[in-house]
Coordinates of C-alpha atoms in Angstrom, one line a residue:
M149 CA 0.0 0.0 0.0
I150 CA 2.9 2.4 0.7
R151 CA 4.3 2.0 -2.9
P152 CA 1.2 3.5 -4.6
V153 CA 0.9 6.3 -2.1
L154 CA 4.6 7.2 -2.6
T155 CA 4.2 6.9 -6.3
E156 CA 1.3 9.4 -6.3
I157 CA 3.2 11.8 -4.0
G158 CA 6.1 11.6 -6.4
I159 CA 3.8 12.3 -9.4
F160 CA 2.3 15.3 -7.5
L161 CA 5.8 16.8 -6.9
I162 CA 6.9 16.5 -10.6
P163 CA 5.6 19.9 -11.8
F164 CA 7.2 21.6 -8.8
A165 CA 10.6 19.9 -9.4
V166 CA 10.5 20.8 -13.1
Y167 CA 9.8 24.5 -12.3
A168 CA 12.6 24.4 -9.7
L169 CA 14.9 23.0 -12.4
F170 CA 13.8 25.8 -14.8
L171 CA 14.6 28.4 -12.1
A172 CA 18.0 26.8 -11.5
A173 CA 18.8 26.6 -15.2
T174 CA 17.8 30.3 -15.8
R175 CA 19.8 31.3 -12.7
S176 CA 16.8 33.0 -11.2
G177 CA 16.4 33.1 -7.5
L178 CA 15.4 29.6 -6.7
F179 CA 14.7 30.3 -3.1
A180 CA 13.5 33.9 -3.7
R181 CA 9.9 34.5 -2.7
S182 CA 9.4 36.5 -6.0
S183 CA 10.2 33.4 -8.0
W184 CA 7.2 31.5 -6.6
P185 CA 4.2 33.8 -7.0
V186 CA 0.8 32.5 -5.9
T187 CA -0.5 32.2 -9.5
I188 CA 2.4 30.0 -10.6
V189 CA 2.1 27.8 -7.5
A190 CA -1.6 27.5 -8.1
R191 CA -1.1 26.5 -11.7
L192 CA 1.6 24.0 -10.7
A193 CA -0.8 22.5 -8.1
L194 CA -3.6 22.2 -10.8
V195 CA -1.2 20.4 -13.1
A196 CA 0.0 18.2 -10.3
L197 CA -3.6 17.3 -9.4
A198 CA -4.3 16.5 -13.0
L199 CA -1.3 14.2 -13.1
V200 CA -2.3 12.5 -9.9
I201 CA -5.8 11.9 -11.2
A202 CA -4.4 10.5 -14.5
G203 CA -2.1 8.3 -12.5
L204 CA -4.9 6.9 -10.3
I205 CA -7.1 6.2 -13.4
G206 CA -4.1 4.4 -15.0
L207 CA -3.5 2.4 -11.9
A208 CA -7.1 1.4 -11.6
H209 CA -7.3 0.5 -15.3
F210 CA -4.0 -1.4 -15.8
S211 CA -3.5 -3.1 -12.5
G212 CA -5.3 -6.1 -11.0
G213 CA -7.0 -9.0 -12.8
G214 CA -9.3 -8.9 -15.7
P215 CA -13.1 -8.5 -15.3
D216 CA -13.7 -12.3 -15.8
S217 CA -10.9 -13.5 -13.5
T218 CA -11.4 -15.3 -10.2
Y219 CA -9.3 -14.6 -7.2
I220 CA -7.9 -17.6 -5.3
P221 CA -6.8 -16.5 -1.9
A222 CA -3.5 -17.5 -0.3
H223 CA -3.6 -20.9 1.4
I224 CA -1.4 -23.6 2.8
D225 CA -1.2 -26.8 0.7
N226 CA 0.6 -29.8 2.2
G227 CA 2.5 -27.5 4.6
K228 CA 3.6 -25.1 1.9
F229 CA 2.4 -21.6 1.5
V230 CA 0.7 -20.9 -1.8
P231 CA 0.3 -17.2 -2.6
G232 CA -3.0 -15.8 -3.9
T233 CA -3.5 -15.8 -7.6
E234 CA -6.0 -14.7 -10.2
K235 CA -7.2 -17.2 -12.8

């Protein structure tokens, strides 16, 4: 569960990191308050939210079993652990 959460947090931070790299490349004041106006931060947050939503939709669409699959839970068979599968 922690991996998808960290992935989505990473996806959210991508626009901010790209903007910070842009500021560093143009030799603007990376830590100057004037380089991070509210309008820019709001736009970056909107782009970040759009990326997170797209990531969540992609995760829901492309992960897991198919619609006709049956989940067989993990069990112990002859003293051996058999992990859960989808068939």
